[in-house]
Short mmCIF file of N, CA, C and O in Angstrom, two decimals:
data_model
loop_
_atom_site.label_atom_id
_atom_site.label_comp_id
_atom_site.label_asym_id
_atom_site.label_seq_id
_atom_site.Cartn_x
_atom_site.Cartn_y
_atom_site.Cartn_z
N UNK Z 1 -14.77 157.73 67.81
CA UNK Z 1 -15.78 158.75 68.32
C UNK Z 1 -16.06 158.15 69.67
O UNK Z 1 -16.33 158.92 70.43
N UNK Z 2 -16.30 156.83 69.82
CA UNK Z 2 -16.60 156.47 71.22
C UNK Z 2 -15.82 156.79 72.32
O UNK Z 2 -16.06 156.91 73.47
N UNK Z 3 -14.52 156.47 72.08
CA UNK Z 3 -13.48 156.81 73.09
C UNK Z 3 -13.58 158.53 73.49
O UNK Z 3 -13.43 158.74 74.75
N UNK Z 4 -13.83 159.26 72.54
CA UNK Z 4 -14.01 160.50 72.99
C UNK Z 4 -15.20 160.99 73.73
O UNK Z 4 -15.07 161.77 74.79
N UNK Z 5 -16.20 160.28 73.43
CA UNK Z 5 -17.45 160.51 74.28
C UNK Z 5 -17.31 159.68 75.89
O UNK Z 5 -17.57 160.65 76.69
N UNK Z 6 -16.46 158.77 75.92
CA UNK Z 6 -16.08 158.04 77.22
C UNK Z 6 -15.35 159.18 77.87
O UNK Z 6 -15.45 159.51 79.08
N UNK Z 7 -14.23 159.90 77.24
CA UNK Z 7 -13.44 160.97 78.00
C UNK Z 7 -14.31 162.05 78.41
O UNK Z 7 -14.26 162.44 79.46
N UNK Z 8 -15.06 162.58 77.47
CA UNK Z 8 -15.91 163.56 78.03
C UNK Z 8 -16.80 163.33 79.04
O UNK Z 8 -16.98 164.08 80.08
N UNK Z 9 -17.45 162.15 79.11
CA UNK Z 9 -18.23 161.49 80.26
C UNK Z 9 -17.35 161.54 81.56
O UNK Z 9 -17.74 161.96 82.57
N UNK Z 10 -16.20 161.03 81.50
CA UNK Z 10 -15.27 160.95 82.58
C UNK Z 10 -14.85 162.24 83.24
O UNK Z 10 -15.02 162.77 84.22
N UNK Z 11 -14.56 163.22 82.14
CA UNK Z 11 -14.16 164.67 82.61
C UNK Z 11 -15.38 165.37 83.23
O UNK Z 11 -15.27 166.28 84.01
N UNK Z 12 -16.65 165.20 82.69
CA UNK Z 12 -17.92 165.90 83.23
C UNK Z 12 -17.89 165.64 84.58
O UNK Z 12 -18.44 166.49 85.29
N UNK Z 13 -17.81 164.30 85.20
CA UNK Z 13 -17.93 163.87 86.24
C UNK Z 13 -16.56 164.31 87.29
O UNK Z 13 -16.93 164.86 88.54
N UNK Z 14 -15.38 164.39 86.78
CA UNK Z 14 -14.32 164.66 87.54
C UNK Z 14 -13.86 166.23 87.72
O UNK Z 14 -13.24 166.47 88.67
N UNK Z 15 -14.01 166.75 86.44
CA UNK Z 15 -13.39 167.91 86.26
C UNK Z 15 -14.10 168.88 85.36
O UNK Z 15 -13.91 168.75 84.14
N UNK Z 16 -15.21 169.82 85.67
CA UNK Z 16 -15.89 170.73 84.88
C UNK Z 16 -14.86 171.33 83.96
O UNK Z 16 -15.14 171.59 82.70
N UNK Z 17 -14.10 172.08 84.50
CA UNK Z 17 -12.93 172.82 83.74
C UNK Z 17 -12.31 172.01 82.49
O UNK Z 17 -12.18 172.49 81.62
N UNK Z 18 -11.95 170.92 83.11
CA UNK Z 18 -11.03 170.10 82.03
C UNK Z 18 -11.96 169.65 80.89
O UNK Z 18 -11.42 169.59 79.90
N UNK Z 19 -13.27 169.36 81.35
CA UNK Z 19 -14.37 168.94 80.35
C UNK Z 19 -14.62 169.92 79.37
O UNK Z 19 -14.55 169.76 78.22
N UNK Z 20 -14.54 171.21 79.75
CA UNK Z 20 -14.61 172.21 79.06
C UNK Z 20 -13.61 172.53 77.93
O UNK Z 20 -13.83 172.79 76.78
N UNK Z 21 -12.24 172.56 78.50
CA UNK Z 21 -11.06 172.56 77.65
C UNK Z 21 -11.19 171.53 76.54
O UNK Z 21 -10.74 171.74 75.43
N UNK Z 22 -11.33 170.36 77.08
CA UNK Z 22 -11.06 169.21 76.12
C UNK Z 22 -12.15 169.30 75.08
O UNK Z 22 -11.75 169.20 73.84
N UNK Z 23 -13.26 169.52 75.36
CA UNK Z 23 -14.54 169.68 74.57
C UNK Z 23 -14.26 171.07 73.59
O UNK Z 23 -14.45 170.99 72.21
N UNK Z 24 -13.80 172.05 73.93
CA UNK Z 24 -13.44 173.41 73.04
C UNK Z 24 -12.24 172.71 72.02
O UNK Z 24 -12.42 173.03 71.15
N UNK Z 25 -11.36 172.05 72.82
CA UNK Z 25 -10.26 171.62 71.95
C UNK Z 25 -10.60 170.88 70.91
O UNK Z 25 -10.21 170.84 69.59
N UNK Z 26 -11.43 169.98 71.00
CA UNK Z 26 -11.86 168.94 70.07
C UNK Z 26 -12.60 169.48 69.02
O UNK Z 26 -12.49 169.30 68.02
N UNK Z 27 -13.41 170.25 69.41
CA UNK Z 27 -14.47 170.92 68.41
C UNK Z 27 -13.94 172.21 67.65
O UNK Z 27 -14.29 172.69 66.47
N UNK Z 28 -12.83 173.03 68.20
CA UNK Z 28 -12.35 174.03 67.62
C UNK Z 28 -10.87 173.77 66.80
O UNK Z 28 -10.39 174.63 66.12
N UNK Z 29 -10.30 172.73 67.47
CA UNK Z 29 -8.80 172.47 66.90
C UNK Z 29 -7.86 173.45 67.39
O UNK Z 29 -6.60 173.35 67.02
N UNK Z 30 -8.12 174.39 68.51
CA UNK Z 30 -7.00 174.82 69.21
C UNK Z 30 -6.36 174.20 70.15
O UNK Z 30 -6.84 172.93 70.80
N UNK Z 31 -5.14 174.44 70.37
CA UNK Z 31 -4.06 173.97 71.24
C UNK Z 31 -4.56 174.32 72.60
O UNK Z 31 -5.26 175.48 72.95
N UNK Z 32 -4.23 173.47 73.84
CA UNK Z 32 -4.77 173.90 75.11
C UNK Z 32 -3.96 175.20 75.54
O UNK Z 32 -4.74 176.08 76.14
N UNK Z 33 -2.74 175.52 75.00
CA UNK Z 33 -2.06 176.81 75.21
C UNK Z 33 -2.99 177.95 74.67
O UNK Z 33 -3.03 179.08 75.34
N UNK Z 34 -3.45 177.74 73.63
CA UNK Z 34 -4.35 178.82 73.05
C UNK Z 34 -5.65 178.86 73.83
O UNK Z 34 -6.26 180.20 74.06
N UNK Z 35 -6.19 177.84 74.18
CA UNK Z 35 -7.52 178.04 75.19
C UNK Z 35 -7.24 178.65 76.33
O UNK Z 35 -8.07 179.38 76.93
N UNK Z 36 -6.02 178.33 76.98
CA UNK Z 36 -5.88 178.98 78.42
C UNK Z 36 -5.78 180.36 78.34
O UNK Z 36 -5.94 181.15 79.46
N UNK Z 37 -5.40 180.95 77.25
CA UNK Z 37 -5.39 182.55 77.04
C UNK Z 37 -6.80 183.09 76.88
O UNK Z 37 -6.86 184.38 77.03
N UNK Z 38 -7.74 182.25 76.72
CA UNK Z 38 -9.24 182.93 76.36
C UNK Z 38 -9.79 183.50 77.67
O UNK Z 38 -9.48 183.07 78.83
N UNK Z 39 -10.50 184.53 77.56
CA UNK Z 39 -11.18 185.32 78.60
C UNK Z 39 -12.57 184.97 78.53
O UNK Z 39 -13.19 184.61 77.28
N UNK Z 40 -13.54 185.11 79.57
CA UNK Z 40 -14.93 184.92 79.22
C UNK Z 40 -15.37 185.78 78.21
O UNK Z 40 -16.07 185.25 77.15
N UNK Z 41 -15.08 186.87 78.23
CA UNK Z 41 -15.59 187.73 77.02
C UNK Z 41 -15.20 187.48 75.76
O UNK Z 41 -15.90 187.84 74.56
N UNK Z 42 -13.96 186.78 75.53
CA UNK Z 42 -13.74 186.50 73.95
C UNK Z 42 -14.59 185.29 73.45
O UNK Z 42 -14.69 185.01 72.51
N UNK Z 43 -15.21 184.35 74.68
CA UNK Z 43 -16.07 183.27 74.14
C UNK Z 43 -17.40 183.88 74.11
O UNK Z 43 -18.26 183.56 73.21
N UNK Z 44 -18.02 184.61 74.75
CA UNK Z 44 -19.27 185.34 74.79
C UNK Z 44 -19.19 186.52 75.47
O UNK Z 44 -19.20 186.78 76.57
N UNK Z 45 -19.16 187.65 74.61
CA UNK Z 45 -18.99 189.06 75.14
C UNK Z 45 -20.13 189.53 75.82
O UNK Z 45 -20.01 190.52 76.63
N UNK Z 46 -21.27 189.17 75.85
CA UNK Z 46 -22.46 189.33 76.88
C UNK Z 46 -22.55 188.72 78.26
O UNK Z 46 -23.15 189.25 79.02
N UNK Z 47 -21.69 187.74 78.14
CA UNK Z 47 -21.80 186.94 79.40
C UNK Z 47 -20.85 187.50 80.62
O UNK Z 47 -19.70 188.14 80.26
N UNK Z 48 -21.25 187.81 81.62
CA UNK Z 48 -20.57 188.30 82.93
C UNK Z 48 -19.96 187.10 83.63
O UNK Z 48 -20.37 186.05 83.82
N UNK Z 49 -18.86 187.43 84.24
CA UNK Z 49 -18.29 186.70 84.98
C UNK Z 49 -19.05 185.82 85.98
O UNK Z 49 -18.92 184.71 86.49
N UNK Z 50 -19.71 186.72 86.72
CA UNK Z 50 -20.62 186.09 87.95
C UNK Z 50 -21.56 185.25 87.36
O UNK Z 50 -21.90 184.30 88.13
N UNK Z 51 -22.16 185.48 86.22
CA UNK Z 51 -23.07 184.16 85.83
C UNK Z 51 -22.35 183.18 85.25
O UNK Z 51 -22.95 181.98 85.15
N UNK Z 52 -20.99 183.07 84.84
CA UNK Z 52 -20.37 182.26 84.25
C UNK Z 52 -19.75 181.24 85.32
O UNK Z 52 -19.71 179.97 84.99
N UNK Z 53 -19.38 181.76 86.43
CA UNK Z 53 -18.55 180.98 87.34
C UNK Z 53 -19.78 180.09 88.23
O UNK Z 53 -20.61 180.73 88.85
N UNK Z 54 -19.56 178.71 88.24
CA UNK Z 54 -20.45 177.88 89.13
C UNK Z 54 -20.23 177.97 90.60
O UNK Z 54 -19.26 178.46 91.03
N UNK Z 55 -21.17 178.07 91.33
CA UNK Z 55 -20.89 178.22 92.90
C UNK Z 55 -21.12 177.09 93.48
O UNK Z 55 -21.78 176.21 92.98
#
């Protein structure tokens, strides 16, 4: 478990996108190819793209 936390901490600093994909994959058991097909509305239907994208 400690190595997973270390990977998450590294990704959080280097790539928010990869951190999110890694965390979602760990917690959901989905493959990266499945995660890449997700759209914002599939994760949270009320969330708008403009509020989701960091500026």
